[in-house]
Short mmCIF file of C-alpha atoms in Angstrom, two decimals:
data_model
loop_
_atom_site.label_atom_id
_atom_site.label_comp_id
_atom_site.label_asym_id
_atom_site.label_seq_id
_atom_site.Cartn_x
_atom_site.Cartn_y
_atom_site.Cartn_z
CA MET A 1 -42.23 47.45 30.98
CA ALA A 2 -38.61 48.24 31.23
CA GLN A 3 -37.52 51.57 32.54
CA ALA A 4 -34.37 53.51 33.17
CA ASP A 5 -32.57 52.52 36.31
CA THR A 6 -31.64 55.98 37.55
CA HIS A 7 -31.17 59.49 36.34
CA GLY A 8 -31.42 61.03 39.76
CA ASP A 9 -32.90 64.43 38.99
CA THR A 10 -34.45 65.65 42.18
CA GLY A 11 -35.10 69.15 41.00
CA ALA A 12 -32.09 70.42 42.93
CA GLY A 13 -28.43 69.63 42.81
CA PRO A 14 -26.41 67.65 40.23
CA THR A 15 -28.00 65.21 37.83
CA ALA A 16 -26.82 61.61 37.81
CA PRO A 17 -26.18 59.77 34.51
CA THR A 18 -29.26 58.51 32.69
CA ALA A 19 -29.40 54.73 32.32
CA LYS A 20 -29.69 53.57 28.70
CA LEU A 21 -32.21 51.05 27.37
CA THR A 22 -31.47 48.47 24.67
CA LEU A 23 -33.67 47.55 21.67
CA LEU A 24 -34.85 44.39 23.43
CA THR A 25 -35.76 46.30 26.57
CA LEU A 26 -37.59 49.01 24.61
CA THR A 27 -39.52 46.34 22.67
CA ALA A 28 -40.47 44.63 25.93
CA MET A 29 -41.69 48.02 27.13
CA VAL A 30 -44.04 48.34 24.14
CA VAL A 31 -45.33 44.78 24.52
CA GLY A 32 -45.65 45.18 28.27
CA SER A 33 -47.61 48.39 27.85
CA MET A 34 -49.98 47.05 25.18
CA VAL A 35 -50.78 43.61 26.57
CA GLY A 36 -53.06 44.27 29.51
CA ALA A 37 -56.75 44.18 30.33
CA GLY A 38 -58.00 44.84 26.81
CA VAL A 39 -57.05 41.57 25.17
CA PHE A 40 -58.97 39.53 27.76
CA SER A 41 -62.15 41.46 26.98
CA LEU A 42 -61.95 41.28 23.19
CA PRO A 43 -64.28 38.31 22.47
CA ARG A 44 -67.29 39.90 24.19
CA ARG A 45 -66.52 43.43 23.00
CA PHE A 46 -66.42 42.31 19.39
CA ALA A 47 -69.36 39.90 19.63
CA GLN A 48 -71.53 42.71 20.98
CA GLU A 49 -70.86 44.73 17.84
CA THR A 50 -69.97 42.52 14.89
CA GLY A 51 -69.51 39.10 13.33
CA VAL A 52 -66.47 37.57 11.67
CA ALA A 53 -66.67 39.72 8.51
CA GLY A 54 -66.89 42.94 10.48
CA ALA A 55 -64.11 41.81 12.82
CA LEU A 56 -61.79 41.10 9.91
CA ILE A 57 -62.48 44.53 8.42
CA ALA A 58 -62.16 46.22 11.83
CA TRP A 59 -58.78 44.62 12.52
CA SER A 60 -57.61 45.48 9.01
CA VAL A 61 -58.58 49.14 9.50
CA ALA A 62 -57.23 49.27 13.05
CA GLY A 63 -54.07 47.41 12.11
CA LEU A 64 -53.34 49.68 9.16
CA GLY A 65 -54.22 52.80 11.13
CA MET A 66 -52.14 51.90 14.14
CA LEU A 67 -49.30 50.76 11.90
CA MET A 68 -49.33 54.23 10.38
CA LEU A 69 -49.19 55.69 13.89
CA ALA A 70 -46.31 53.35 14.72
CA PHE A 71 -44.51 54.60 11.59
CA VAL A 72 -45.25 58.16 12.71
CA PHE A 73 -43.55 57.56 16.05
CA GLN A 74 -40.67 55.85 14.28
CA THR A 75 -40.25 58.80 11.91
CA LEU A 76 -40.54 61.45 14.61
CA ALA A 77 -38.02 59.67 16.84
CA VAL A 78 -35.47 59.95 14.01
CA ARG A 79 -36.46 63.33 12.53
CA ARG A 80 -36.76 65.12 15.89
CA PRO A 81 -34.23 63.38 18.15
CA ASP A 82 -34.22 66.44 20.41
CA LEU A 83 -37.76 65.74 21.63
CA ASP A 84 -38.40 63.53 24.67
CA ALA A 85 -41.61 62.13 26.15
CA GLY A 86 -43.08 61.24 22.76
CA VAL A 87 -46.71 62.19 22.27
CA TYR A 88 -46.66 65.30 24.44
CA ALA A 89 -43.43 66.70 23.04
CA TYR A 90 -44.57 66.29 19.44
CA ALA A 91 -47.83 68.16 20.05
CA LYS A 92 -45.99 71.03 21.73
CA ALA A 93 -43.36 71.35 19.02
CA GLY A 94 -45.95 71.25 16.28
CA PHE A 95 -48.82 73.30 17.62
CA GLY A 96 -47.73 75.36 20.59
CA GLU A 97 -47.51 75.13 24.35
CA TYR A 98 -51.22 75.05 25.18
CA LEU A 99 -52.09 72.20 22.80
CA GLY A 100 -48.90 70.49 23.95
CA PHE A 101 -50.13 70.85 27.50
CA PHE A 102 -53.52 69.40 26.55
CA SER A 103 -51.78 66.51 24.83
CA ALA A 104 -49.70 65.78 27.92
CA PHE A 105 -52.71 66.01 30.20
CA GLY A 106 -54.95 63.95 27.91
CA TYR A 107 -52.36 61.22 27.51
CA TRP A 108 -51.78 61.19 31.25
CA ALA A 109 -55.51 61.15 32.02
CA SER A 110 -56.10 58.30 29.57
CA ALA A 111 -53.42 56.29 31.36
CA CYS A 112 -55.05 56.98 34.73
CA VAL A 113 -58.49 55.92 33.49
CA GLY A 114 -56.93 52.89 31.81
CA ASN A 115 -55.43 51.88 35.14
CA VAL A 116 -58.94 51.76 36.55
CA THR A 117 -59.99 49.18 33.94
CA TYR A 118 -57.28 46.89 35.26
CA TRP A 119 -58.64 46.87 38.78
CA VAL A 120 -62.25 46.56 37.61
CA LEU A 121 -61.32 43.53 35.50
CA ILE A 122 -59.31 41.91 38.29
CA MET A 123 -62.26 42.24 40.68
CA SER A 124 -64.69 41.00 38.02
CA THR A 125 -62.45 37.98 37.45
CA ILE A 126 -62.34 37.12 41.14
CA GLY A 127 -66.06 37.91 41.28
CA ALA A 128 -66.75 34.69 39.40
CA ILE A 129 -65.97 32.84 42.65
CA ALA A 130 -66.62 35.70 45.11
CA PRO A 131 -70.07 37.16 44.22
CA ALA A 132 -69.58 40.10 46.64
CA LEU A 133 -67.19 41.60 44.07
CA GLY A 134 -69.83 41.50 41.32
CA ASP A 135 -68.54 42.82 38.00
CA GLY A 136 -65.84 44.82 39.76
CA ASP A 137 -68.12 47.73 40.64
CA THR A 138 -69.46 46.83 44.09
CA ALA A 139 -68.47 48.69 47.27
CA LEU A 140 -66.17 45.85 48.36
CA ALA A 141 -64.56 45.70 44.91
CA ILE A 142 -63.86 49.44 44.97
CA ILE A 143 -62.34 49.22 48.47
CA LEU A 144 -60.04 46.35 47.46
CA SER A 145 -59.13 48.07 44.17
CA SER A 146 -58.28 51.24 46.10
CA ALA A 147 -55.98 49.22 48.34
CA GLY A 148 -54.28 47.88 45.20
CA LEU A 149 -53.89 51.37 43.75
CA TRP A 150 -52.09 52.70 46.78
CA GLY A 151 -50.13 49.49 47.32
CA PHE A 152 -48.56 49.89 43.89
CA PHE A 153 -47.90 53.55 44.62
CA LEU A 154 -45.81 52.50 47.61
CA LEU A 155 -44.04 49.80 45.54
CA ILE A 156 -43.02 52.22 42.79
CA ARG A 157 -41.96 54.82 45.37
CA ARG A 158 -39.25 52.40 46.47
CA GLY A 159 -37.51 52.93 43.15
CA VAL A 160 -37.98 52.51 39.44
CA LYS A 161 -35.29 49.85 39.26
CA GLU A 162 -37.12 47.56 41.64
CA ALA A 163 -40.46 48.03 39.87
CA THR A 164 -38.85 47.40 36.48
CA ALA A 165 -37.24 44.15 37.57
CA ILE A 166 -40.68 42.79 38.44
CA ASN A 167 -42.14 43.90 35.13
CA ARG A 168 -39.43 42.26 33.02
CA ILE A 169 -40.63 38.91 34.35
CA VAL A 170 -44.30 39.82 34.03
CA THR A 171 -43.94 40.88 30.37
CA VAL A 172 -42.99 37.32 29.42
CA ALA A 173 -45.44 35.66 31.80
CA LYS A 174 -48.44 37.62 30.53
CA VAL A 175 -48.03 36.60 26.88
CA VAL A 176 -47.88 32.85 27.49
CA PRO A 177 -51.54 32.33 28.59
CA ILE A 178 -52.80 34.33 25.60
CA ILE A 179 -50.81 32.25 23.11
CA VAL A 180 -51.99 29.05 24.84
CA PHE A 181 -55.60 30.31 24.54
CA VAL A 182 -55.23 30.78 20.78
CA ILE A 183 -53.67 27.33 20.31
CA LEU A 184 -56.34 25.55 22.39
CA ALA A 185 -59.13 27.46 20.66
CA LEU A 186 -57.77 26.36 17.28
CA PHE A 187 -57.81 22.72 18.39
CA CYS A 188 -61.46 23.09 19.52
CA PHE A 189 -62.45 25.22 16.53
CA LYS A 190 -65.92 24.46 15.04
CA PRO A 191 -66.17 25.50 11.38
CA SER A 192 -69.99 25.42 11.44
CA VAL A 193 -70.16 27.84 14.39
CA PHE A 194 -67.61 30.08 12.70
CA ALA A 195 -69.68 30.10 9.49
CA ASP A 196 -72.86 31.00 11.39
CA ASN A 197 -71.04 33.92 13.03
CA PHE A 198 -69.58 35.21 9.76
CA GLY A 199 -72.22 37.76 8.81
CA GLY A 200 -73.07 38.95 12.30
CA ALA A 201 -76.37 38.86 14.18
CA ASP A 202 -79.55 40.87 13.60
CA TYR A 203 -78.70 43.27 16.44
CA ALA A 204 -75.34 44.17 14.91
CA GLY A 205 -76.74 46.51 12.23
CA SER A 206 -75.00 47.48 8.99
CA LEU A 207 -71.45 46.39 8.31
CA PHE A 208 -70.23 50.00 8.62
CA ASN A 209 -71.88 50.40 12.03
CA GLN A 210 -70.43 47.05 13.12
CA VAL A 211 -66.92 48.17 12.25
CA ARG A 212 -67.44 51.59 13.82
CA GLY A 213 -68.68 49.97 17.03
CA THR A 214 -65.41 48.08 17.52
CA MET A 215 -63.06 51.01 16.95
CA LEU A 216 -62.70 52.22 20.56
CA ALA A 217 -61.99 48.67 21.69
CA THR A 218 -59.14 48.40 19.18
CA VAL A 219 -57.74 51.77 20.27
CA PHE A 220 -57.68 50.62 23.89
CA VAL A 221 -55.75 47.42 23.20
CA PHE A 222 -53.23 49.28 21.06
CA LEU A 223 -52.54 51.96 23.65
CA GLY A 224 -48.89 51.57 24.52
CA VAL A 225 -47.66 51.44 20.92
CA GLU A 226 -46.03 54.78 21.71
CA GLY A 227 -44.42 53.40 24.87
CA ALA A 228 -40.87 53.43 23.54
CA SER A 229 -41.17 57.04 22.40
CA VAL A 230 -42.34 58.13 25.87
CA TYR A 231 -39.01 56.90 27.24
CA SER A 232 -36.93 58.03 24.27
CA ARG A 233 -34.62 60.00 26.56
CA HIS A 234 -33.46 56.68 28.04
CA ALA A 235 -32.70 54.87 24.74
CA LYS A 236 -29.12 53.70 24.15
CA ARG A 237 -29.53 54.37 20.41
CA ARG A 238 -32.17 56.78 19.15
CA GLU A 239 -33.07 54.63 16.14
CA ASP A 240 -33.98 51.79 18.50
CA VAL A 241 -37.07 53.76 19.60
CA GLY A 242 -38.69 53.36 16.18
CA ARG A 243 -37.56 49.77 15.74
CA ALA A 244 -38.93 48.78 19.14
CA THR A 245 -42.25 50.46 18.32
CA LEU A 246 -42.66 48.43 15.11
CA LEU A 247 -41.48 45.12 16.58
CA GLY A 248 -43.77 45.47 19.58
CA PHE A 249 -46.76 46.53 17.48
CA LEU A 250 -46.51 43.71 14.93
CA SER A 251 -46.12 41.07 17.64
CA VAL A 252 -49.07 42.27 19.66
CA PHE A 253 -51.31 42.89 16.62
CA ALA A 254 -51.00 39.25 15.58
CA ILE A 255 -51.97 38.11 19.07
CA PHE A 256 -54.97 40.46 19.45
CA ALA A 257 -56.49 39.65 16.06
CA SER A 258 -56.06 35.91 16.66
CA VAL A 259 -57.82 36.03 20.04
CA THR A 260 -60.84 37.72 18.47
CA ILE A 261 -61.20 35.57 15.35
CA VAL A 262 -60.71 32.13 16.94
CA SER A 263 -63.39 32.92 19.54
CA TYR A 264 -66.02 33.00 16.78
CA GLY A 265 -65.29 29.33 16.17
CA ILE A 266 -66.12 28.27 19.74
CA LEU A 267 -69.53 29.82 20.60
CA PRO A 268 -72.34 31.64 18.78
CA MET A 269 -71.66 35.37 18.89
CA ALA A 270 -74.89 36.02 20.84
CA GLU A 271 -73.56 33.79 23.63
CA ILE A 272 -70.11 35.39 23.54
CA ALA A 273 -71.78 38.80 23.83
CA GLU A 274 -73.42 37.74 27.11
CA LEU A 275 -70.28 36.36 28.79
CA ARG A 276 -69.04 38.12 31.89
CA GLN A 277 -65.67 39.81 31.68
CA PRO A 278 -63.02 38.56 31.18
CA SER A 279 -64.84 36.96 28.25
CA MET A 280 -61.73 35.13 27.09
CA ALA A 281 -62.09 32.94 30.18
CA GLY A 282 -65.68 32.08 29.27
CA VAL A 283 -64.71 31.18 25.71
CA LEU A 284 -61.93 28.84 26.82
CA GLU A 285 -64.21 27.29 29.45
CA ALA A 286 -66.70 26.45 26.68
CA ALA A 287 -63.85 24.91 24.69
CA VAL A 288 -61.97 22.81 27.27
CA GLY A 289 -63.89 22.99 30.54
CA THR A 290 -63.60 24.80 33.87
CA TRP A 291 -59.82 24.62 34.04
CA GLY A 292 -59.66 26.81 30.95
CA SER A 293 -61.45 29.61 32.76
CA VAL A 294 -59.12 29.29 35.75
CA PHE A 295 -56.07 29.28 33.50
CA VAL A 296 -57.10 32.48 31.71
CA SER A 297 -58.12 34.15 34.96
CA VAL A 298 -54.70 33.57 36.53
CA GLY A 299 -52.99 34.78 33.35
CA LEU A 300 -55.19 37.87 33.34
CA ILE A 301 -54.25 38.86 36.88
CA VAL A 302 -50.53 38.53 36.11
CA SER A 303 -50.94 40.43 32.83
CA VAL A 304 -53.05 43.21 34.26
CA LEU A 305 -50.81 43.86 37.25
CA GLY A 306 -47.82 44.10 34.90
CA ALA A 307 -49.63 46.48 32.57
CA TYR A 308 -50.76 48.57 35.53
CA LEU A 309 -47.16 48.92 36.63
CA ALA A 310 -46.09 49.93 33.11
CA TRP A 311 -48.81 52.54 32.71
CA SER A 312 -48.30 54.04 36.16
CA LEU A 313 -44.67 54.64 35.28
CA MET A 314 -45.45 56.04 31.82
CA ALA A 315 -48.17 58.35 33.11
CA ALA A 316 -45.90 59.78 35.80
CA GLU A 317 -43.10 60.19 33.26
CA VAL A 318 -45.27 62.36 31.01
CA LEU A 319 -46.16 64.74 33.86
CA PHE A 320 -42.55 64.78 35.04
CA VAL A 321 -41.08 65.70 31.64
CA ALA A 322 -43.82 68.28 31.00
CA ALA A 323 -42.96 69.92 34.31
CA LYS A 324 -39.26 69.90 33.44
CA ASP A 325 -40.19 71.71 30.22
CA GLU A 326 -42.14 74.23 32.33
CA ASP A 327 -45.49 73.22 30.82
CA MET A 328 -46.74 71.82 34.11
CA PRO A 329 -46.33 73.26 37.63
CA ARG A 330 -42.84 72.87 39.06
CA PHE A 331 -43.85 70.53 41.88
CA LEU A 332 -44.53 67.80 39.28
CA GLY A 333 -40.90 67.99 38.13
CA ARG A 334 -39.50 66.75 41.43
CA SER A 335 -38.20 63.21 41.84
CA SER A 336 -36.59 61.17 44.59
CA GLY A 337 -33.00 60.01 44.65
CA ASP A 338 -34.21 56.68 43.26
CA ASP A 339 -35.46 58.37 40.06
CA VAL A 340 -39.12 58.21 41.10
CA PRO A 341 -41.22 61.29 40.18
CA VAL A 342 -43.17 61.06 43.42
CA PRO A 343 -45.51 64.10 43.03
CA ALA A 344 -46.44 63.01 39.47
CA LEU A 345 -46.96 59.45 40.65
CA LEU A 346 -49.11 60.65 43.55
CA MET A 347 -51.27 62.73 41.21
CA THR A 348 -51.60 59.73 38.87
CA THR A 349 -52.79 57.48 41.67
CA ALA A 350 -55.18 60.14 42.97
CA LEU A 351 -56.95 60.60 39.60
CA SER A 352 -57.23 56.82 39.20
CA GLN A 353 -58.85 56.72 42.63
CA VAL A 354 -61.43 59.36 41.63
CA VAL A 355 -62.31 57.55 38.39
CA LEU A 356 -62.56 54.26 40.26
CA VAL A 357 -65.27 55.74 42.48
CA VAL A 358 -67.07 57.20 39.44
CA THR A 359 -67.31 53.74 37.83
CA ALA A 360 -69.66 52.71 40.63
CA PHE A 361 -72.28 54.94 38.98
CA SER A 362 -71.86 53.40 35.52
CA ASP A 363 -74.07 50.67 34.06
CA ASP A 364 -70.99 48.85 32.77
CA ALA A 365 -67.94 50.01 34.70
CA PHE A 366 -65.38 48.18 32.58
CA SER A 367 -66.71 49.25 29.18
CA PHE A 368 -67.15 52.85 30.33
CA ALA A 369 -63.57 53.11 31.60
CA LEU A 370 -62.22 51.34 28.52
CA ASP A 371 -64.00 53.63 26.05
CA LEU A 372 -63.13 56.78 28.00
CA THR A 373 -59.47 55.74 28.04
CA SER A 374 -59.54 55.42 24.26
CA ALA A 375 -61.35 58.72 23.74
CA LEU A 376 -58.92 60.67 25.93
CA SER A 377 -55.95 59.34 23.99
CA LEU A 378 -57.25 60.39 20.58
CA ILE A 379 -56.37 64.11 20.79
CA PRO A 380 -52.71 63.39 21.67
CA PHE A 381 -52.48 60.82 18.85
CA LEU A 382 -54.15 63.19 16.36
CA LEU A 383 -51.71 66.00 17.19
CA ALA A 384 -48.69 63.69 16.88
CA ALA A 385 -49.86 62.46 13.47
CA ALA A 386 -50.55 66.01 12.30
CA PHE A 387 -47.06 67.04 13.45
CA ALA A 388 -45.57 64.32 11.23
CA VAL A 389 -47.51 65.80 8.29
CA LYS A 390 -46.23 69.27 9.18
CA ILE A 391 -42.61 68.08 9.19
CA ALA A 392 -43.08 66.29 5.86
CA LEU A 393 -44.47 69.47 4.29
CA ARG A 394 -42.03 71.87 5.98
CA PRO A 395 -38.82 69.88 6.59
CA ARG A 396 -36.57 72.88 7.31
CA GLN A 397 -38.00 73.58 10.75
CA GLU A 398 -35.64 73.99 13.68
CA GLY A 399 -34.47 70.67 15.11
CA VAL A 400 -35.53 68.54 12.12
CA VAL A 401 -32.91 66.02 11.00
CA GLY A 402 -32.70 64.52 7.51
CA ARG A 403 -34.86 64.93 4.43
CA SER A 404 -38.58 64.43 3.99
CA THR A 405 -39.90 61.73 1.68
CA ARG A 406 -43.22 61.12 -0.03
CA ARG A 407 -43.62 58.03 2.13
CA GLU A 408 -43.46 60.12 5.30
CA LEU A 409 -46.17 62.43 4.01
CA VAL A 410 -48.47 59.55 3.02
CA VAL A 411 -47.95 57.84 6.39
CA GLY A 412 -48.64 61.06 8.28
CA VAL A 413 -51.81 61.81 6.31
CA LEU A 414 -53.15 58.25 6.75
CA ALA A 415 -52.43 58.33 10.48
CA THR A 416 -54.18 61.70 10.79
CA LEU A 417 -57.26 60.49 8.89
CA TYR A 418 -57.38 57.34 11.00
CA THR A 419 -57.34 59.19 14.32
CA ALA A 420 -59.93 61.67 13.01
CA PHE A 421 -62.16 58.71 12.11
CA LEU A 422 -61.67 57.34 15.63
CA LEU A 423 -62.99 60.60 17.09
CA PHE A 424 -66.08 60.17 14.91
CA ALA A 425 -66.40 56.53 15.99
CA ALA A 426 -66.13 57.51 19.67
CA GLY A 427 -69.35 59.47 19.37
CA LEU A 428 -70.58 62.62 21.07
CA LYS A 429 -70.88 61.01 24.50
CA PHE A 430 -67.20 60.32 25.03
CA VAL A 431 -66.09 63.53 23.33
CA LEU A 432 -68.17 65.54 25.83
CA VAL A 433 -66.99 63.48 28.81
CA SER A 434 -63.42 64.04 27.61
CA PHE A 435 -64.03 67.81 27.62
CA ILE A 436 -65.23 67.56 31.23
CA ILE A 437 -61.83 66.09 32.11
CA TYR A 438 -59.76 68.33 29.84
CA ALA A 439 -61.21 71.73 30.78
CA PRO A 440 -60.29 71.78 34.50
CA ALA A 441 -56.71 70.88 33.55
CA THR A 442 -56.24 74.47 32.42
CA PHE A 443 -55.72 75.42 36.08
CA LEU A 444 -52.41 73.52 35.94
CA PHE A 445 -51.43 75.42 32.80
CA VAL A 446 -52.29 78.74 34.44
CA LYS A 447 -50.27 77.82 37.54
CA ALA A 448 -47.24 76.98 35.38
CA ARG A 449 -47.51 80.28 33.51
CA ARG A 450 -47.79 82.26 36.75
CA GLU A 451 -44.69 80.54 38.14
CA GLN A 452 -42.83 81.89 35.12
CA ASN A 453 -44.44 85.36 35.31
CA ARG A 454 -45.74 84.93 31.77
CA ARG A 455 -48.91 86.01 30.01
CA LEU A 456 -51.58 83.41 30.73
CA PHE A 457 -52.99 82.98 27.21
CA SER A 458 -52.28 84.15 23.70
CA PRO A 459 -55.38 84.93 21.59
CA LYS A 460 -55.25 81.50 19.95
CA GLU A 461 -54.79 79.79 23.32
CA ALA A 462 -57.73 81.74 24.77
CA LEU A 463 -59.91 80.47 21.92
CA ILE A 464 -58.87 76.87 22.54
CA CYS A 465 -59.57 77.32 26.25
CA ALA A 466 -63.03 78.73 25.51
CA VAL A 467 -63.87 75.77 23.26
CA SER A 468 -62.81 73.29 25.96
CA VAL A 469 -64.82 75.08 28.64
CA VAL A 470 -67.95 75.24 26.45
CA GLY A 471 -67.54 71.53 25.65
CA ALA A 472 -67.23 70.74 29.36
CA VAL A 473 -70.34 72.78 30.23
CA VAL A 474 -72.35 71.05 27.48
CA GLY A 475 -71.09 67.69 28.76
CA ILE A 476 -72.12 68.43 32.34
CA VAL A 477 -75.57 69.62 31.23
CA ALA A 478 -75.98 66.54 29.03
CA LEU A 479 -75.21 64.28 31.98
CA ALA A 480 -77.48 66.25 34.31
CA VAL A 481 -80.56 66.10 32.06
CA GLY A 482 -79.93 62.55 30.87
CA TRP A 483 -78.96 63.22 27.25
CA ILE A 484 -75.92 61.02 27.85
CA GLU A 485 -75.31 58.41 30.53
CA LEU A 486 -72.22 56.85 32.02
#
């Protein structure tokens, strides 16, 4: 992911000029953010839920839904050019400070949990030749992953410019193995196997349930579509934010759908469903031999490390901007002279460390972290989509530029319905676990309000807080008595 070189705001003293990002750099940021651990897990994730028919429908629904969200971010970048930090800023402008705070925290928390999936998958990949690492959830795997977490923290602390230079190279390097996988799989494609996989297996259930079961996986791989909007304050031209979002989305969508569909032509879906992660390696090994697995595994490590770098930067940026807007405690708004928001980055790494330890208690560490990442991101996405609808219906709000069109309203409504459906698809388990993470965040909101000598909650905010606390309590009880499991 590309990033601004310097803007030098340390929280005290003069502010240095903000470096400006080009369309190409912003597009690379979107691609770099989206292409990470998720794509390498797609064959198994889909084969566990659906056959070819369900996969085609799922990608059509996910593609259309995420395209609507991409259009939403494009529209909001143009209609509200005064708003920075994307998802968080839109929720705040549309629905008040407390929901804006929740959006910022949820988006940040989803990035932190997503970072954990990267380390779990790296350790699982190496675990194929080093059994002590297991599926990425053994004690040794957690120790090594922790070392990686804090190693990257020290790297990024050296300066955003240095970290970005590495990621520009990685963004290109990570895409090449995935494209090679698709090409090789097409050469080894078996029409008879593909036909047998078309309707799905007996365990997959109805077509609706098959499609529903894949939804969180598609959300995870598309996280990052909003990457350009998160760094909108660094764009050379504001309209490039929307263009980069669409270019990055369409490129990555084609790659993700291809990886899933061609895999059904290599192995029976029941066998794909039993592959260890990264399942893309197992599929290519079945197609071309052992070297295929090695090739994908090396590509995965390069890809995942690049995505981890991108998401660490984006997560810290959200906390940093929220603190600058006085919606987070002031200490999170401090940065070094090298434009690194060190307190926000430290908090990001710390939460990732906590979640990494929690995965040791999960039956499937990778799938748990992946689904939780998706679930945490849904509230911020839903609020952003609803804000686009609000602007379309009431275009004369303060800060709104230009005129509303019927197209904007339709796009906003479709994006809102899609994210609402995703919450339904996530199921009660991940909604409750999300509440457990969201509710304690209110302490940060309270601290920020006290720093400003302001009233802690308005009546509406108090109601929202009560709902989140009740949800968290129900979630904790559900975990304690075994109603839901990690």
